[in-house]
Amino acid sequence: MAVERRLLIKAGDEEYPLYLGTGLLARTGEILKENGLTGKILVVTNATVAPLYLAVVEQGLKQAGFTVATVILPDGETYKRIEELVGVYDAAVACRLERDSAVLALGGGVIGDLAGFAAATYLRGVRLVQVPTTLLAQVDSSIGGKVAVNHREGKNLIGAFHQPAAVISDLETLATLDRREFNTGLAEIIKVGLIGDPELDRFLRREQMAVRQQQIPALVEIIQRACAFKARIVSGDVREKGERAILNYGHTIGHALEAETGYTYYRHGEAVAVGMAGAADLSVALGLAAPELSQATRELLQAYDLPVSIPGLSASKLVSRMALDKKVKAEKLRFILSPAIGQVLIKEDVPPEEIFPVLYRLGAV
Ligand SMILES: NC(=O)c1ccc[n+]([C@@H]2O[C@H](COP(=O)([O-])OP(=O)(O)OC[C@H]3O[C@@H](n4cnc5c(N)ncnc54)[C@H](O)[C@@H]3O)[C@@H](O)[C@H]2O)c1
Ligand SMILES: [Zn+2]
């Protein structure tokens, strides 16, 4: 039996549907037609995802009457850059993509961000359909309208806000994801439980088996909750001026770890997992949370094979990285902390001296 849930996501005056379920890839064309799209679709995907899922999407689009063109990019974060963007513009020109046409991103967050930026800028904006195929993309990058490519000096430096016309998340695509990639997406779901959804947190603790085995009802439950939470936060802060910052729980330390290890050692969710252990410790150290928070956070992360320690990195280098991070205000560091499971607060003026013991406890030197 096919499963299908529909959430309505609000972003300022805009509103778009998110479809979550099984068997949705084949129905992509039908769904887009139901949502008033017609004409041409430029599908952007990569060399890993194309052999798995392009044919079924393409066939459904054609059956629903769309004219389809495709761009297949090389796989990897390295290719989330201007050079590949040019290739997408070239394809858009070649197939004469028009104002009422759409770009469809079929893949993980890299494809979603790059194709999304192409859609935001081509003809000053054409419609964007997100078809996320990684867990991280389904719960995080496909929602909220942030699109970007990297510059060699830094991640996501060239970007825009461009809300999708629809998001179509087919849970069956997760079956081909490797275990490490699945867990990296789980870290963002665990984050939502820890900062804003205690029921999700309890579910993740209680239903570990079902989640690890990727049983569909369990996936629907956790993905739907994570999407609903992100959608709620983003709808109140579309252009990231305030509350949206809470989504960066665990990311201040996480980003520093990723940067310090050259973006090769950790997957994003792994770095965030370590960062969440650190954020819990810091919340405790500052007297904002009871000591049990540290243990409870570690238990859950470890239950999903996520790391909670830093192998011998320099604490002072990490603190310098945090000060450089654009989400941190100068001198005093800004941290997203948690007073208890399911709750969050923003602390603006954490002195660096408070961070060192936390990093040492995580294994930094
Ligand atoms: N826009 C946002 O708000 C936002 C939020 C979080 C992350 N991001 C961005 O998202 C990117 C990370 O996304 P990601 O974790 O999805 O990485 P990714 O897009 O690189 O995908 C991870 C790997 O899985 C492969 N893959 C994708 N779907 C698959 C499937 N169904 N089966 C097998 N393999 C599959 C990909 O080809 C890739 O090798 C980063 O560039 C990050 O900056 C953006
Ligand atoms: Zn993240």
Coordinates of C-alpha atoms and ligand atoms in Angstrom, one line a residue:
M1 CA 0.0 0.0 0.0
A2 CA 1.4 3.4 -1.0
V3 CA 1.8 5.9 1.7
E4 CA 1.2 9.6 1.1
R5 CA 1.2 12.5 3.5
R6 CA 0.9 16.1 2.5
L7 CA 2.2 19.1 4.5
L8 CA 1.6 22.7 3.5
I9 CA 4.6 24.8 4.0
K10 CA 4.3 28.6 4.5
A11 CA 7.1 31.0 3.7
G12 CA 5.9 34.6 3.9
D13 CA 3.1 35.1 1.4
E14 CA 4.1 31.9 -0.4
E15 CA 2.9 28.5 0.3
Y16 CA 3.9 25.1 -1.2
P17 CA 3.0 21.5 -0.7
L18 CA 5.4 18.9 0.5
Y19 CA 4.5 15.3 -0.4
L20 CA 6.0 12.6 1.7
G21 CA 5.4 8.9 1.1
T22 CA 6.2 5.9 -1.1
G23 CA 5.7 5.4 -4.8
L24 CA 5.9 9.2 -5.4
L25 CA 8.8 9.3 -7.9
A26 CA 6.6 7.6 -10.6
R27 CA 3.8 10.1 -9.7
T28 CA 6.0 13.2 -10.0
G29 CA 4.5 14.3 -13.3
E30 CA 1.0 13.8 -12.1
I31 CA 1.6 15.7 -8.9
L32 CA 3.2 18.6 -10.7
K33 CA 0.2 18.8 -13.1
E34 CA -2.2 18.8 -10.1
N35 CA -0.2 21.8 -8.8
G36 CA -0.7 23.8 -12.0
L37 CA 2.7 23.2 -13.7
T38 CA 2.8 22.7 -17.4
G39 CA 5.3 22.9 -20.3
K40 CA 9.0 22.2 -19.9
I41 CA 10.9 20.7 -17.0
L42 CA 14.7 20.8 -16.7
V43 CA 15.7 17.9 -14.5
V44 CA 19.1 18.4 -12.8
T45 CA 20.6 15.3 -11.2
N46 CA 24.0 13.6 -10.7
A47 CA 25.8 10.6 -12.0
T48 CA 25.0 8.5 -8.9
V49 CA 21.3 9.3 -8.7
A50 CA 20.5 9.3 -12.5
P51 CA 21.0 5.5 -13.0
L52 CA 18.8 4.8 -10.0
Y53 CA 15.9 7.2 -10.3
L54 CA 16.0 9.4 -13.4
A55 CA 14.1 7.0 -15.7
V56 CA 11.1 6.6 -13.5
V57 CA 10.8 10.4 -12.9
E58 CA 11.3 11.2 -16.6
Q59 CA 8.7 8.6 -17.7
G60 CA 6.1 10.0 -15.3
L61 CA 6.8 13.6 -16.4
K62 CA 6.4 12.6 -20.1
Q63 CA 3.2 10.7 -19.4
A64 CA 1.8 13.8 -17.7
G65 CA 2.5 15.8 -20.8
F66 CA 5.7 17.6 -19.9
T67 CA 8.7 18.2 -22.2
V68 CA 11.7 17.0 -20.4
A69 CA 15.4 18.0 -20.6
T70 CA 18.1 16.7 -18.3
V71 CA 21.5 17.7 -17.0
I72 CA 23.6 15.1 -15.2
L73 CA 26.4 16.6 -13.1
P74 CA 29.3 14.8 -11.5
D75 CA 28.7 13.6 -8.0
G76 CA 30.1 15.5 -5.0
E77 CA 30.2 18.7 -2.9
T78 CA 33.3 19.7 -5.0
Y79 CA 30.9 20.2 -8.0
K80 CA 28.5 22.5 -6.1
R81 CA 30.2 25.4 -7.9
I82 CA 29.8 28.1 -10.6
E83 CA 31.3 25.9 -13.3
E84 CA 28.5 23.3 -13.0
L85 CA 26.0 26.1 -12.7
V86 CA 27.0 27.3 -16.1
G87 CA 26.3 23.9 -17.5
V88 CA 22.8 24.1 -16.1
Y89 CA 22.2 27.6 -17.6
D90 CA 23.5 26.3 -21.0
A91 CA 21.0 23.4 -20.8
A92 CA 18.2 25.9 -19.9
V93 CA 19.1 28.0 -22.9
A94 CA 19.4 25.0 -25.2
C95 CA 15.9 23.7 -24.3
R96 CA 14.5 27.2 -24.3
L97 CA 13.3 27.1 -20.7
E98 CA 10.6 29.7 -20.3
R99 CA 9.2 31.7 -17.4
D100 CA 6.5 29.2 -16.8
S101 CA 8.9 26.2 -17.0
A102 CA 10.4 24.6 -13.9
V103 CA 13.8 23.2 -12.8
L104 CA 13.5 19.9 -11.0
A105 CA 16.3 18.9 -8.6
L106 CA 16.6 15.2 -8.3
G107 CA 19.2 14.3 -5.7
G108 CA 20.7 15.2 -2.3
G109 CA 21.4 18.6 -0.9
V110 CA 24.2 19.4 -3.3
I111 CA 21.9 19.0 -6.3
G112 CA 19.0 20.8 -4.5
D113 CA 21.1 23.8 -3.7
L114 CA 22.8 24.1 -7.1
A115 CA 19.7 23.5 -9.2
G116 CA 17.8 25.7 -6.8
F117 CA 20.2 28.6 -7.4
A118 CA 19.9 28.0 -11.1
A119 CA 16.1 28.3 -10.8
A120 CA 16.4 31.4 -8.7
T121 CA 18.5 33.2 -11.2
Y122 CA 17.7 32.0 -14.7
L123 CA 15.3 34.5 -16.3
R124 CA 15.3 36.2 -12.8
G125 CA 13.6 33.1 -11.4
V126 CA 11.7 30.1 -12.7
R127 CA 9.8 27.6 -10.7
L128 CA 11.7 25.0 -8.7
V129 CA 10.6 21.5 -7.7
Q130 CA 12.6 19.7 -5.1
V131 CA 12.8 15.9 -5.3
P132 CA 15.2 15.1 -2.4
T133 CA 16.7 11.6 -2.4
T134 CA 18.8 11.8 0.8
L135 CA 17.5 11.8 4.3
L136 CA 19.3 15.1 4.9
A137 CA 17.8 16.7 1.9
Q138 CA 14.3 15.4 2.8
V139 CA 14.3 16.9 6.3
D140 CA 16.6 19.9 5.8
S141 CA 17.9 21.3 2.6
S142 CA 14.8 20.9 0.5
I143 CA 12.7 23.0 2.9
G144 CA 13.2 26.7 3.6
G145 CA 14.2 28.1 0.2
K146 CA 17.9 28.6 0.8
V147 CA 19.8 27.8 -2.4
A148 CA 23.5 28.3 -3.1
V149 CA 26.8 27.2 -4.7
N150 CA 30.2 27.3 -3.0
H151 CA 33.1 29.6 -3.8
R152 CA 36.6 28.2 -3.4
E153 CA 37.0 30.4 -0.4
G154 CA 33.9 29.2 1.4
K155 CA 30.7 27.2 1.4
N156 CA 27.4 28.6 0.1
L157 CA 28.9 32.1 -0.5
I158 CA 26.8 32.6 -3.7
G159 CA 23.2 32.1 -3.0
A160 CA 19.6 33.3 -2.8
F161 CA 16.3 32.6 -1.2
H162 CA 14.0 30.8 -3.6
Q163 CA 11.0 28.8 -2.3
P164 CA 10.1 25.7 -4.3
A165 CA 6.8 25.2 -6.0
A166 CA 6.6 21.7 -4.5
V167 CA 8.7 19.2 -2.6
I168 CA 8.3 15.5 -3.4
S169 CA 10.0 13.2 -0.9
D170 CA 9.8 9.5 -1.8
L171 CA 11.0 7.5 1.2
E172 CA 11.8 4.5 -1.0
T173 CA 14.8 6.4 -2.4
L174 CA 16.4 6.1 1.0
A175 CA 16.9 2.3 0.6
T176 CA 19.9 2.9 -1.7
L177 CA 21.6 5.3 0.6
D178 CA 24.6 4.0 2.4
R179 CA 24.4 3.6 6.1
R180 CA 26.7 6.5 6.9
E181 CA 24.7 8.8 4.7
F182 CA 21.4 7.7 6.3
N183 CA 22.8 8.4 9.8
T184 CA 24.1 11.8 8.8
G185 CA 20.5 12.8 8.0
L186 CA 19.3 11.2 11.2
A187 CA 21.5 13.6 13.1
E188 CA 19.4 16.5 11.9
I189 CA 16.2 14.7 12.9
I190 CA 17.7 13.9 16.4
K191 CA 18.5 17.7 16.6
V192 CA 14.8 18.5 16.0
G193 CA 13.8 16.2 18.9
L194 CA 16.4 17.7 21.2
I195 CA 15.5 21.3 20.5
G196 CA 11.8 21.4 19.8
D197 CA 9.9 18.1 19.7
P198 CA 10.2 16.0 22.8
E199 CA 7.7 13.4 21.3
L200 CA 10.1 12.9 18.4
D201 CA 12.9 12.5 20.8
R202 CA 11.0 9.8 22.7
F203 CA 10.0 8.1 19.5
L204 CA 13.7 8.0 18.4
R205 CA 14.7 6.4 21.7
R206 CA 11.8 3.9 21.8
E207 CA 11.7 2.8 18.1
Q208 CA 15.5 2.5 17.4
M209 CA 15.0 -0.9 15.7
A210 CA 12.3 0.3 13.4
V211 CA 14.2 3.5 12.5
R212 CA 17.5 1.7 11.9
Q213 CA 15.7 -0.9 9.7
Q214 CA 14.1 2.0 7.8
Q215 CA 10.6 0.7 8.3
I216 CA 8.3 2.9 6.4
P217 CA 5.9 3.9 9.2
A218 CA 8.8 4.8 11.4
L219 CA 10.4 6.9 8.6
V220 CA 7.1 8.7 7.9
E221 CA 6.8 9.6 11.6
I222 CA 10.2 11.0 12.1
I223 CA 10.6 12.7 8.7
Q224 CA 7.1 14.3 8.9
R225 CA 7.9 15.6 12.4
A226 CA 11.3 17.0 11.4
C227 CA 9.9 18.6 8.2
A228 CA 6.9 20.1 10.2
F229 CA 9.3 21.6 12.7
K230 CA 11.7 23.1 10.1
A231 CA 8.7 24.4 8.2
R232 CA 7.3 26.1 11.3
I233 CA 10.5 27.8 12.2
V234 CA 11.2 28.9 8.6
S235 CA 7.7 30.2 8.1
G236 CA 8.2 32.6 11.0
D237 CA 11.6 33.7 9.8
V238 CA 11.8 33.4 6.0
R239 CA 15.0 35.3 5.4
E240 CA 16.9 34.0 8.4
K241 CA 17.0 37.1 10.6
G242 CA 16.1 35.6 14.0
E243 CA 14.5 32.4 15.2
R244 CA 15.8 30.3 12.3
A245 CA 19.2 30.4 14.1
I246 CA 18.0 27.7 16.5
L247 CA 18.2 25.2 13.6
N248 CA 22.0 25.7 14.1
Y249 CA 22.0 23.7 17.3
G250 CA 25.2 21.7 17.3
H251 CA 26.4 23.6 14.2
T252 CA 28.8 26.1 15.8
I253 CA 31.1 23.3 17.0
G254 CA 30.0 21.2 14.0
H255 CA 31.0 23.8 11.3
A256 CA 34.3 24.3 13.1
L257 CA 35.0 20.6 13.0
E258 CA 34.1 20.3 9.3
A259 CA 36.3 23.3 8.4
E260 CA 39.2 22.2 10.6
T261 CA 39.3 18.7 9.0
G262 CA 38.9 20.1 5.4
Y263 CA 35.4 18.8 4.9
T264 CA 36.7 15.3 4.3
Y265 CA 36.8 13.6 7.7
Y266 CA 33.2 14.1 8.9
R267 CA 30.0 14.0 7.1
H268 CA 27.9 17.0 8.0
G269 CA 25.6 15.2 10.4
E270 CA 28.5 13.5 12.2
A271 CA 30.1 16.9 12.9
V272 CA 26.7 18.2 14.1
A273 CA 26.4 15.1 16.3
V274 CA 29.7 16.0 18.1
G275 CA 28.5 19.6 18.2
M276 CA 25.3 18.6 19.9
A277 CA 27.2 16.7 22.6
G278 CA 29.2 19.8 23.0
A279 CA 26.2 22.1 23.1
A280 CA 24.6 19.9 25.8
D281 CA 27.8 20.0 27.8
L282 CA 28.0 23.8 27.5
S283 CA 24.4 24.2 28.5
V284 CA 25.2 22.2 31.6
A285 CA 28.5 24.0 32.3
L286 CA 26.8 27.4 32.1
G287 CA 24.2 26.2 34.6
L288 CA 21.4 26.3 32.1
A289 CA 20.6 22.6 32.0
A290 CA 20.7 19.7 34.4
P291 CA 23.7 17.4 34.1
E292 CA 21.5 14.5 32.8
L293 CA 21.2 16.4 29.4
S294 CA 24.8 15.5 28.5
Q295 CA 24.3 11.8 29.0
A296 CA 20.9 11.6 27.4
T297 CA 22.2 13.4 24.3
R298 CA 25.2 11.1 24.0
E299 CA 23.0 8.0 24.5
L300 CA 20.7 8.9 21.6
L301 CA 23.5 9.8 19.2
Q302 CA 25.4 6.7 19.9
A303 CA 22.4 4.5 19.5
Y304 CA 22.5 5.7 15.9
D305 CA 26.2 5.2 15.5
L306 CA 26.9 8.9 15.5
P307 CA 30.2 10.2 16.9
V308 CA 30.4 12.2 20.1
S309 CA 34.1 13.0 20.3
I310 CA 36.8 14.8 18.5
P311 CA 39.9 12.9 17.8
G312 CA 42.8 15.1 19.0
L313 CA 42.0 18.3 17.2
S314 CA 43.3 21.6 18.6
A315 CA 40.8 23.3 20.9
S316 CA 42.3 26.8 20.2
K317 CA 42.1 26.3 16.4
L318 CA 38.5 25.2 16.8
V319 CA 37.6 28.2 18.8
S320 CA 39.2 30.5 16.1
R321 CA 37.1 28.7 13.5
M322 CA 34.0 29.4 15.6
A323 CA 34.9 33.1 15.7
L324 CA 35.2 33.1 11.9
D325 CA 31.9 31.3 11.4
K326 CA 29.4 33.8 10.0
K327 CA 26.8 32.6 12.5
V328 CA 28.9 33.8 15.4
K329 CA 29.2 37.4 16.7
A330 CA 32.7 38.8 17.3
E331 CA 34.6 38.3 20.5
K332 CA 31.9 36.7 22.6
L333 CA 30.5 33.7 20.9
R334 CA 26.9 33.1 20.2
F335 CA 25.7 29.6 21.0
I336 CA 22.4 27.8 20.5
L337 CA 21.9 25.9 23.8
S338 CA 19.3 23.6 25.4
P339 CA 17.9 23.9 28.9
A340 CA 16.3 20.4 28.5
I341 CA 15.2 17.9 25.9
G342 CA 12.8 19.5 23.5
Q343 CA 13.8 23.1 24.5
V344 CA 16.2 25.6 23.1
L345 CA 17.6 29.1 23.7
I346 CA 20.0 31.5 22.1
K347 CA 22.9 32.6 24.3
E348 CA 24.6 35.7 22.8
D349 CA 27.7 36.3 24.9
V350 CA 29.5 33.0 25.7
P351 CA 33.1 33.9 26.5
P352 CA 35.6 31.6 24.7
E353 CA 37.1 30.5 28.1
E354 CA 33.8 28.6 28.7
I355 CA 34.2 26.7 25.4
F356 CA 37.7 25.2 26.1
P357 CA 36.7 22.8 28.8
V358 CA 33.8 21.6 26.7
L359 CA 36.1 20.9 23.7
Y360 CA 38.6 19.1 26.0
R361 CA 35.8 16.9 27.3
L362 CA 35.0 16.0 23.7
G363 CA 38.7 15.0 23.2
A364 CA 40.3 18.1 21.7
V365 CA 43.8 18.9 22.9
Ligands
LIG1 N1 19.7 24.7 1.6 C1 19.7 24.3 2.8 O1 19.0 24.8 3.7 C2 20.7 23.3 3.3 C3 20.6 22.7 4.5 C4 21.4 21.7 4.9 C5 22.4 21.3 3.9 N2 22.5 21.9 2.7 C6 23.5 21.4 1.7 O2 23.2 20.1 1.4 C7 24.4 19.5 1.0 C8 24.5 18.1 1.6 O3 23.4 17.3 1.2 P1 23.5 15.7 1.2 O4 23.9 15.3 2.6 O5 22.2 15.3 0.7 O6 24.7 15.4 0.3 P2 24.8 15.0 -1.3 O7 23.8 15.7 -2.1 O8 26.2 15.1 -1.6 O9 24.4 13.4 -1.2 C9 25.2 12.5 -0.5 C10 25.6 11.3 -1.4 O10 24.5 10.5 -1.6 C11 24.3 10.3 -3.0 N3 22.8 10.0 -3.2 C12 21.8 10.9 -3.2 N4 20.6 10.2 -3.2 C13 20.9 8.9 -3.2 C14 20.1 7.8 -3.1 N5 18.8 7.8 -3.0 N6 20.7 6.6 -3.1 C15 22.1 6.5 -3.2 N7 22.9 7.5 -3.2 C16 22.3 8.8 -3.2 C17 24.8 11.5 -3.7 O11 25.1 11.3 -5.0 C18 26.0 11.8 -2.8 O12 27.1 10.9 -3.2 C19 25.6 20.4 1.3 O13 26.0 21.0 0.2 C20 24.9 21.4 2.3 O14 25.5 22.7 2.2 C21 21.7 22.9 2.4
ZN2 ZN 22.9 20.9 9.4

